[in-house]
Short mmCIF file of C-alpha atoms in Angstrom, two decimals:
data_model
loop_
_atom_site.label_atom_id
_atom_site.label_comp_id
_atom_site.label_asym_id
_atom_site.label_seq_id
_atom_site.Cartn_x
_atom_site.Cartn_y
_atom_site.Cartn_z
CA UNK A 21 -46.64 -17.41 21.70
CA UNK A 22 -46.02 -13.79 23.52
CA UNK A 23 -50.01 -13.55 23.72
CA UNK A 24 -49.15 -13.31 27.87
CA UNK A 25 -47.18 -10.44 27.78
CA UNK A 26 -49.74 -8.41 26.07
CA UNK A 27 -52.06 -9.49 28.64
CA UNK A 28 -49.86 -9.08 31.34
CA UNK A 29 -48.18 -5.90 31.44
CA UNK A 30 -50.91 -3.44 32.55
CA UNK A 31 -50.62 -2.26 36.36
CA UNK A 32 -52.35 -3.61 38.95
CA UNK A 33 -55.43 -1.40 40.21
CA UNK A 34 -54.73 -1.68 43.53
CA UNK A 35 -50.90 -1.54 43.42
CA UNK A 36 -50.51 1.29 44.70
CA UNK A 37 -51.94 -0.10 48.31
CA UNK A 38 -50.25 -2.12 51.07
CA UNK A 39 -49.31 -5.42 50.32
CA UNK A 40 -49.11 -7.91 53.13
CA UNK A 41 -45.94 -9.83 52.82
CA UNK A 42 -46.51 -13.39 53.04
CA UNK A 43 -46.13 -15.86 55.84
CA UNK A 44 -43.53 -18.93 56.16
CA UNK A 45 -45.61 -21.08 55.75
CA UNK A 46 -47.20 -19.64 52.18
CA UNK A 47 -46.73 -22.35 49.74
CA UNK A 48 -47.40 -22.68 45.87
CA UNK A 49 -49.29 -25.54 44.47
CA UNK A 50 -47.27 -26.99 42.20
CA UNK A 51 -46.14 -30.62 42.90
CA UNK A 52 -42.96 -32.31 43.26
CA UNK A 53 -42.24 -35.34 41.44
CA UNK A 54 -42.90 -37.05 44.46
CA UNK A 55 -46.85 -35.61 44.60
CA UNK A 56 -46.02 -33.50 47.58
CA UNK A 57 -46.66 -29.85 47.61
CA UNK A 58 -43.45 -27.83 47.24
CA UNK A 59 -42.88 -25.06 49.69
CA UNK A 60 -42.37 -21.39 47.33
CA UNK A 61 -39.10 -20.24 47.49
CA UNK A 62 -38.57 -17.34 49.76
CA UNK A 63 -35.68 -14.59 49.39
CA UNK A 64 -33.90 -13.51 52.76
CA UNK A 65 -34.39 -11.61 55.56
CA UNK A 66 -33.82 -7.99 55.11
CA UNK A 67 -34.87 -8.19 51.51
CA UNK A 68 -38.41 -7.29 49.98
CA UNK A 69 -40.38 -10.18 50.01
CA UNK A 70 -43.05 -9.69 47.56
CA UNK A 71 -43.32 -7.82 44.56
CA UNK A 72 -46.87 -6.45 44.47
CA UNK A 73 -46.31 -5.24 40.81
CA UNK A 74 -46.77 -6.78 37.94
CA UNK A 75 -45.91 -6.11 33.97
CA UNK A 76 -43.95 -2.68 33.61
CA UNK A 77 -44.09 -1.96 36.71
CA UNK A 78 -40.95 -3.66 37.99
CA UNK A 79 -38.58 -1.99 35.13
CA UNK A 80 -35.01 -0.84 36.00
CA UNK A 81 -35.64 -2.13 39.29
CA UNK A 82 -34.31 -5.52 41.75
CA UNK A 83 -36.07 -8.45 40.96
CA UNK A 84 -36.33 -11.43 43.43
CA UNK A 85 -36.89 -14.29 41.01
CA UNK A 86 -38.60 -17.73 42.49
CA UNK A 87 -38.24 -19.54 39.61
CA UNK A 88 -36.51 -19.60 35.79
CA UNK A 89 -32.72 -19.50 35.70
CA UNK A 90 -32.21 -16.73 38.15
CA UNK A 91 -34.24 -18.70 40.51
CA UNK A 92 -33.16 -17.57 44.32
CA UNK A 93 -31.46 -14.60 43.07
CA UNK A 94 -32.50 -10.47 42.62
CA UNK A 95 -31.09 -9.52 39.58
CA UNK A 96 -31.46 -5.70 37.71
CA UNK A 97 -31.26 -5.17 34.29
CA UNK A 98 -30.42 -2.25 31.84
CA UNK A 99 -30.89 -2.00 27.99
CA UNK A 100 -29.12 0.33 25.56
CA UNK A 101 -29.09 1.41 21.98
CA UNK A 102 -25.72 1.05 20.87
CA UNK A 103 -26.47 1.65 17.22
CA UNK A 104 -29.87 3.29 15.84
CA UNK A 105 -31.68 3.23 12.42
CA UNK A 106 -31.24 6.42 10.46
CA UNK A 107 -33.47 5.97 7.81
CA UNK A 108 -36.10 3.08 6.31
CA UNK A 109 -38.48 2.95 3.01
CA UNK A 110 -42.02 2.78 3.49
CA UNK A 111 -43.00 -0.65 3.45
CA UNK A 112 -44.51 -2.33 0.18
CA UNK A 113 -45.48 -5.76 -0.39
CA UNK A 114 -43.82 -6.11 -3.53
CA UNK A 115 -40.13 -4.53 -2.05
CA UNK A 116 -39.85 -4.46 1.83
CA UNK A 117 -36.66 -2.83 3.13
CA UNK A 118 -35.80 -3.09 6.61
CA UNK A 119 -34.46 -0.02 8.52
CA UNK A 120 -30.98 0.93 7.93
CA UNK A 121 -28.49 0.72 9.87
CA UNK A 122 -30.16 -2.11 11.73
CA UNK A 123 -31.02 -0.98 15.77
CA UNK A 124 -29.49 -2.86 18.26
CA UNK A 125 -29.29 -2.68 21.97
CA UNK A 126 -27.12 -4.30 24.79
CA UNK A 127 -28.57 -5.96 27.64
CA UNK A 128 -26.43 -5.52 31.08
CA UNK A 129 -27.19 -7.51 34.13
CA UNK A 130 -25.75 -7.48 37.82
CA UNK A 131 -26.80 -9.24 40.47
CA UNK A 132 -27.78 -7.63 43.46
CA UNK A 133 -26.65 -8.56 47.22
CA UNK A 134 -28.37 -7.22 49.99
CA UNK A 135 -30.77 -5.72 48.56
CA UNK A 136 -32.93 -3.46 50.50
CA UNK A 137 -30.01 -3.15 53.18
CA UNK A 138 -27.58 -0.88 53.75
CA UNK A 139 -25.18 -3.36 52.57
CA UNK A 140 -26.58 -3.24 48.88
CA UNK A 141 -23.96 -3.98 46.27
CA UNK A 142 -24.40 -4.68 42.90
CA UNK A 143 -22.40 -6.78 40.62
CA UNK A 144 -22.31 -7.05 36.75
CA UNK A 145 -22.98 -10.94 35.80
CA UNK A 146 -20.23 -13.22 33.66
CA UNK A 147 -22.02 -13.17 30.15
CA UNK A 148 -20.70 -16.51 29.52
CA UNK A 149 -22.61 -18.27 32.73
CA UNK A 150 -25.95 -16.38 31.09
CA UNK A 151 -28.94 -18.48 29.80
CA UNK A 152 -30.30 -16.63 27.41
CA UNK A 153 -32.13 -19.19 25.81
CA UNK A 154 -35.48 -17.32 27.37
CA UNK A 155 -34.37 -13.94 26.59
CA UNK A 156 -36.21 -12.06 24.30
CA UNK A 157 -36.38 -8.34 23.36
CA UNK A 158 -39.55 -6.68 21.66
CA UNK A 159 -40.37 -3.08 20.41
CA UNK A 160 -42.73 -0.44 20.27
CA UNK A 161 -42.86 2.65 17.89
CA UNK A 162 -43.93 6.21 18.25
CA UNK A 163 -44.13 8.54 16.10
CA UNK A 164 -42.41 11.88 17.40
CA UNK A 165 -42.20 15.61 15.91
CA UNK A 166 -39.28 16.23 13.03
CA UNK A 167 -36.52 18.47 13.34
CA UNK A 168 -37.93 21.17 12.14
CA UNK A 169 -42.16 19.82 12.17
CA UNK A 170 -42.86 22.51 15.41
CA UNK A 171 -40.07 24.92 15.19
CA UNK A 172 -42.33 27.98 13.37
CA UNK A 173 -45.55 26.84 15.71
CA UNK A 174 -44.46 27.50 19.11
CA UNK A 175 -41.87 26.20 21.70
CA UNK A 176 -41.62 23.25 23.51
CA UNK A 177 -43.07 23.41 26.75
CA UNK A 178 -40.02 21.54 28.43
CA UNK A 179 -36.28 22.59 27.28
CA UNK A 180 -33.50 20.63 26.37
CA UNK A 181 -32.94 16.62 25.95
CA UNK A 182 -34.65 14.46 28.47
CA UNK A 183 -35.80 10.95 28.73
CA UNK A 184 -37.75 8.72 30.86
CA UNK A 185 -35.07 8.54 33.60
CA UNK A 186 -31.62 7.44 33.62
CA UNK A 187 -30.33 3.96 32.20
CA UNK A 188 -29.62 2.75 35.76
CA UNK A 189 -32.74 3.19 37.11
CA UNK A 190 -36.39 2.40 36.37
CA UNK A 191 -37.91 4.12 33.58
CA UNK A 192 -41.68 5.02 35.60
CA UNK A 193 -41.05 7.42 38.40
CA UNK A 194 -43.96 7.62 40.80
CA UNK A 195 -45.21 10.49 42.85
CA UNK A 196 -44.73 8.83 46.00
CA UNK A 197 -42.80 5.39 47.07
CA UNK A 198 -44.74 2.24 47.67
CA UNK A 199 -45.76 1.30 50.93
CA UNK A 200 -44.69 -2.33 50.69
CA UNK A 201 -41.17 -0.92 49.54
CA UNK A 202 -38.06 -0.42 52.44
CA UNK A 203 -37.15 2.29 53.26
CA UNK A 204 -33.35 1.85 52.78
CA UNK A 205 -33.82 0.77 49.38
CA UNK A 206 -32.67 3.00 46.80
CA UNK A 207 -35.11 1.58 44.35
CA UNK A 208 -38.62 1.63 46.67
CA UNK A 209 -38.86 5.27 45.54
CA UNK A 210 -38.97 4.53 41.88
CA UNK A 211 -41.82 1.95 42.25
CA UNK A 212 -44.35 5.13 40.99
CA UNK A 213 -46.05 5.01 37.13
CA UNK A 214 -45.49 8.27 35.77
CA UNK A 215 -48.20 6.50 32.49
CA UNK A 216 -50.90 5.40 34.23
CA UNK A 217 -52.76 3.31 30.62
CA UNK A 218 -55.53 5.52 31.18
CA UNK A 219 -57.76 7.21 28.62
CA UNK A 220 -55.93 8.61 25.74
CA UNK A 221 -56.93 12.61 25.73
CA UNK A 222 -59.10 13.59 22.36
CA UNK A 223 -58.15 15.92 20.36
CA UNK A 224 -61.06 18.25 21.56
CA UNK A 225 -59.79 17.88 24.99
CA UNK A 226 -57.42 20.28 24.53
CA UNK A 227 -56.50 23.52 22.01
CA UNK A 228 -53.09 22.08 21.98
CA UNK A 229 -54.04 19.48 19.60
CA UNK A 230 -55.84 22.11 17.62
CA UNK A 231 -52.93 24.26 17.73
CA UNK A 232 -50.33 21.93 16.55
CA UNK A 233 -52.17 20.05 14.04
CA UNK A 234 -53.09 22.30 11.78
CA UNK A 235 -50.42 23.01 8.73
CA UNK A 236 -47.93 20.25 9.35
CA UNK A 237 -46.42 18.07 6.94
CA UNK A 238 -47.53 15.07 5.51
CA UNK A 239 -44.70 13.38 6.84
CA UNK A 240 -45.48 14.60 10.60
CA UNK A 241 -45.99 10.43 11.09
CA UNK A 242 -49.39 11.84 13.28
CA UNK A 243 -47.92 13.27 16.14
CA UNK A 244 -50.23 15.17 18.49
CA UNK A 245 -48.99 17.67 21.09
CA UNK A 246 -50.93 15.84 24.38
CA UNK A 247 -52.72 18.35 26.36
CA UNK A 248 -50.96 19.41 29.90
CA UNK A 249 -53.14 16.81 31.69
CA UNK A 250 -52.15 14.01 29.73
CA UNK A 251 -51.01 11.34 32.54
CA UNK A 252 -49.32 8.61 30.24
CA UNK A 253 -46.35 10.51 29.21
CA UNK A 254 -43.65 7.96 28.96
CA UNK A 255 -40.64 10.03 27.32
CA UNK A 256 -39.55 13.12 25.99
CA UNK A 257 -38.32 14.15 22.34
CA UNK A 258 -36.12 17.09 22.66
CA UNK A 259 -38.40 18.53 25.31
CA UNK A 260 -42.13 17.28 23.64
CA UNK A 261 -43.96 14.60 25.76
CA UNK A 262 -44.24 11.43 23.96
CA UNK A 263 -48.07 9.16 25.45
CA UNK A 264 -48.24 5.72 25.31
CA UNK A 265 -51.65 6.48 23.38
CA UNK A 266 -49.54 7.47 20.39
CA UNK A 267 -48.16 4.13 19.85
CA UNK A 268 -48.09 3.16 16.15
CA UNK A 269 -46.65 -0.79 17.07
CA UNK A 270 -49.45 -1.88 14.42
CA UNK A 271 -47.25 -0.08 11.76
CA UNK A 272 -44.15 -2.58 12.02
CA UNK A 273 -43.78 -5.38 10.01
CA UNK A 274 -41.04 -8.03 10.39
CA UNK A 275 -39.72 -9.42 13.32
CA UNK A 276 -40.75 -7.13 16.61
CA UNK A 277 -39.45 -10.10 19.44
CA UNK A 278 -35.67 -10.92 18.98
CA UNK A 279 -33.39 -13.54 20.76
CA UNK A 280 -30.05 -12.48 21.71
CA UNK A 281 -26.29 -13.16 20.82
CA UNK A 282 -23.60 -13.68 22.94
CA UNK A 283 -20.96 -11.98 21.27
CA UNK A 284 -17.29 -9.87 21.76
CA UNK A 285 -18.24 -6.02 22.23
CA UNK A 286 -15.75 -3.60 23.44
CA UNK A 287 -13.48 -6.17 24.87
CA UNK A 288 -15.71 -8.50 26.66
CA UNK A 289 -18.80 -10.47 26.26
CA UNK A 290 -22.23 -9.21 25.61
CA UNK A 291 -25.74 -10.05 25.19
CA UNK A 292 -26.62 -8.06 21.97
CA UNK A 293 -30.30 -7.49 20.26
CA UNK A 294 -30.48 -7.05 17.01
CA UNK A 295 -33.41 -6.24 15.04
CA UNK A 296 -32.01 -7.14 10.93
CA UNK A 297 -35.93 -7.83 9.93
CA UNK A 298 -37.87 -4.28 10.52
CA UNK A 299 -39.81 -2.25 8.75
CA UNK A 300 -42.11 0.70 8.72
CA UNK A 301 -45.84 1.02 7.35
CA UNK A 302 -45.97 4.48 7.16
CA UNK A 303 -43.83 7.57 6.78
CA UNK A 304 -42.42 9.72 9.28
CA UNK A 305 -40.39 10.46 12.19
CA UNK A 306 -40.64 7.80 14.69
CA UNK A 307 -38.40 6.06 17.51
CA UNK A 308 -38.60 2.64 19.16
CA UNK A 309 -39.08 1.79 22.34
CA UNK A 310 -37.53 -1.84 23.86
CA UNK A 311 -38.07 -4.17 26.38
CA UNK A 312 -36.58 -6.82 27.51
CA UNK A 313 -37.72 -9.70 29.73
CA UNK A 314 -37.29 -13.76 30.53
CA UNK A 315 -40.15 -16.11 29.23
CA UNK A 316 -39.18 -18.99 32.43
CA UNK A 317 -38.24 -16.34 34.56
CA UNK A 318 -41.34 -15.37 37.62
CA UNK A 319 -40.48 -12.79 40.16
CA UNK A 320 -41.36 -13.52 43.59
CA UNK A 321 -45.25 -12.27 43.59
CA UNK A 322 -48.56 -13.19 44.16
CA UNK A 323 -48.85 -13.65 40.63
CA UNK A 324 -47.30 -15.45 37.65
CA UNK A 325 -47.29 -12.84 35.30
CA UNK A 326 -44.30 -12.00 33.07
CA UNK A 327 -41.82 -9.07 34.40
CA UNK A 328 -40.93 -6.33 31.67
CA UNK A 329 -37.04 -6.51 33.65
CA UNK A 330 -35.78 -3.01 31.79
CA UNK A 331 -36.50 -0.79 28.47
CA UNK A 332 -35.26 2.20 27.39
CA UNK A 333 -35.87 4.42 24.20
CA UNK A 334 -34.02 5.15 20.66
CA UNK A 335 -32.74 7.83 18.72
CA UNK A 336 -34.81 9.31 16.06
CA UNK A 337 -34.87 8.37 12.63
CA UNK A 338 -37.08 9.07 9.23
CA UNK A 339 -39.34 6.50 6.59
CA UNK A 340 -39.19 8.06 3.51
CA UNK A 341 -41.72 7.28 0.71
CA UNK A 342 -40.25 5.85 -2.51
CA UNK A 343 -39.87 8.85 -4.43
CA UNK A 344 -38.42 10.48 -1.56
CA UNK A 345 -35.88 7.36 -0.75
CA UNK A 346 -32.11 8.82 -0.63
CA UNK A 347 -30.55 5.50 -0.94
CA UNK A 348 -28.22 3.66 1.82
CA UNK A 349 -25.13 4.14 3.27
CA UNK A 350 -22.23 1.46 3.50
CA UNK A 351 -22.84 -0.91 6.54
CA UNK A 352 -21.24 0.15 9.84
CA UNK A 353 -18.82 -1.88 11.43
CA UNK A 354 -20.58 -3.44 14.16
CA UNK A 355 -23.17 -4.27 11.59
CA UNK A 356 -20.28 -5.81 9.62
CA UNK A 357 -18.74 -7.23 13.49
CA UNK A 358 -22.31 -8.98 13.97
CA UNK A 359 -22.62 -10.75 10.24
CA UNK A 360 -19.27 -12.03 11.45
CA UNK A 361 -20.87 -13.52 14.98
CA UNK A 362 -23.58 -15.57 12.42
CA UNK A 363 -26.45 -12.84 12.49
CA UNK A 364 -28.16 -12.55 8.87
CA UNK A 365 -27.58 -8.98 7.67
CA UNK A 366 -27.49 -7.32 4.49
CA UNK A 367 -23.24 -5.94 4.33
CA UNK A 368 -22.68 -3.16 1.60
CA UNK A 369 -18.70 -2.36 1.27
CA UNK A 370 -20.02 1.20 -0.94
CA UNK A 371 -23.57 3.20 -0.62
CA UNK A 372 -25.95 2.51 -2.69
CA UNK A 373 -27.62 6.63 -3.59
CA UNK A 374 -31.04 6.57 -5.41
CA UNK A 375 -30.72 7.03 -9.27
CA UNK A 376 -32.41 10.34 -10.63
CA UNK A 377 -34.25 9.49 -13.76
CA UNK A 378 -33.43 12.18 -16.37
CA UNK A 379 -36.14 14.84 -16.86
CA UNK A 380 -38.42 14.32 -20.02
CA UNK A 381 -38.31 17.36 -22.15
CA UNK A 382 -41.51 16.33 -23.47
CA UNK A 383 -40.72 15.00 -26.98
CA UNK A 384 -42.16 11.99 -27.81
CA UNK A 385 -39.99 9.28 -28.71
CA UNK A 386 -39.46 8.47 -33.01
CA UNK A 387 -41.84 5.45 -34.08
CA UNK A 388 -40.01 2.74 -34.82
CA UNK A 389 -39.34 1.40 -38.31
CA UNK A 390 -41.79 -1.50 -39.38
CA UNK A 391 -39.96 -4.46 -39.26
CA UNK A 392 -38.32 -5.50 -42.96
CA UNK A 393 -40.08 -8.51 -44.58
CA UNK A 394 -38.10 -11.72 -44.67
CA UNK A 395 -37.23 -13.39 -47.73
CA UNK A 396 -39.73 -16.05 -48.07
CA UNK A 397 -42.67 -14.18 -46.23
CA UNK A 398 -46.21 -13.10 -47.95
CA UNK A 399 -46.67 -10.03 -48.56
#
């Protein structure tokens, strides 16, 4: 069913040239009901007229949508993690338990006017008017270094907390703005891929991969230090690039697309994602990456590919093996809030801490008595 937007969401080749902007009289060939050819919608003057970009490469930024339920509007988009997982089991057949708390993330949309002008205003949508019945959110994993995986190897080449970019803008920052972007728009500068899907780096590339991989424990969930010129870094991990070539999506199981739910948060509606059904293959540090997008909604382009409208990245948690398993805590509230609002969710009122089996001190247990004969039986 979502086969399109793993098709669709690599960059175009030639995106980064001038795109002509099409003529009034460009029109689409789809067909009224009447048989006659229906002229594509175009936005207004002033605004940019065709998106170029496909996939990713619109993220965090004004879309101009020409058809779908936005259709003749430009709309931006934002997501954020309001409540991350913590911990998760590894995954087994037999026993499958989901992450804990369950992640979630709120989707925030405004409507842009004048966009591309210097009269650009933005202006966050009534939840309630939404149609989110095309809404969906997906996610990605990646593994990432543990607290303390890289502290007695070396440094981290970049200091402090970063991320991709901030929430309000898009998450790929290129090294210089798009031609067929204005100039007075304070998104056309944002329009550059900082991950450009090309070839991953091997690990004899570079002595960074030697450096770091050596002596690291099992549960380092196979992160690789990328070598300085890796070009698809898409985040940072307390200062260590994370590639979109360390990707480990293949190791979820459960549900990875989500619809929303229009719910009460913080005193007003919201579109919430929540992801109650997700679990881990292996063990290890790892966070998730969403994205959010509209399956009827197009952007105005010479295409008809899906747009990835906005993404952002989550806080770090652990998988534990079952041995290592410490047990769960009670449910949070907005966990509790959401089982309220009809979302299926395990609730615990107390935690629920691993039992320790007692330690054999190597004694063998006594052999049990033979059973006594009944009266009546042979002997």
């Amino acid at each position: 069913m979502y086969s399109q937007y793993q098709l669709n969401t690599q960059p175009l080749a030639s995106s980064s040239q001038p795109q002509a902007a099409p003529s009034t009289s460009y029109t689409s060939t789809r067909q009224h009901n009447s048989g006659l050819p229906s002229p594509l919608l175009s936005p207004p003057s002033g605004r940019a007229v065709l998106h170029p970009e496909r996939g990713t490469a619109l993220i965090g930024r004004p879309i101009y949508f020409q058809s779908g339920p936005y259709v003749g509007r430009t709309i931006r988009t934002e997501l954020h993690e309001i409540q991350k997982a913590d911990l998760g089991r590894k995954y087994a057949r037999v026993d499958r338990r989901p992450l804990d708390p369950p992640p979630v993330v709120l989707l925030k949309m405004f409507e842009v006017h004048n966009a591309g002008t210097d009269r650009e205003q933005e202006e966050e949508m009534e939840y309630d008017d939404v149609q989110v019945l095309g809404l969906l959110c997906t996610v990605d994993l990646f593994p990432v270094p543990g607290p303390d995986s890289l502290a007695e190897h070396t440094s981290p080449r970049h200091s402090g907390k970063t991320s991709s970019a901030p929430a309000t803008h898009s998450r790929f920052v290129s090294s210089s703005p798009s031609p067929s972007s204005p100039s007075g728009s304070p998104y056309g500068q944002q329009s550059q891929q900082t991950h450009g899907y090309t070839h991953s780096p091997t690990p004899g590339a570079s002595s960074s991969y030697s450096r770091f991989s050596k002596g690291l424990p099992s549960h380092f969930s196979g992160y690789m230090m990328p070598s300085d010129a890796s070009t698809d870094i898409v985040h940072y991990v307390d200062g260590y690039p994370i590639t979109e070539n360390s990707k480990q999506t293949q190791a979820l199981v459960g549900a990875t697309f989500v619809q929303p739910v229009v719910m009460d948060y913080q005193g007003s509606k919201a579109i919430i994602f929540v992801f109650a059904d997700l679990a881990v293959k292996i063990e290890g540090y790892f966070i998730l990456r969403y994205r959010a997008f509209d399956i009827f909604a197009r952007p105005y382009s010479n295409t008809n590919d899906l747009a990835i409208s906005s993404e952002c990245y989550g806080g770090m948690f652990r998988v534990y093996s079952t041995k290592e398993f410490p047990g769960l805590s009670a449910s949070t509230e907005l966990t509790k809030r959401l089982s309220l609002w009809g979302v299926r969710l395990n609730i615990r009122v107390s935690e629920r801490r691993r039992r320790k089996r007692p330690a054999s001190d190597g004694r063998r247990s006594p052999t049990p008595e033979p059973r006594a004969l009944r009266s009546g039986d042979d002997d």
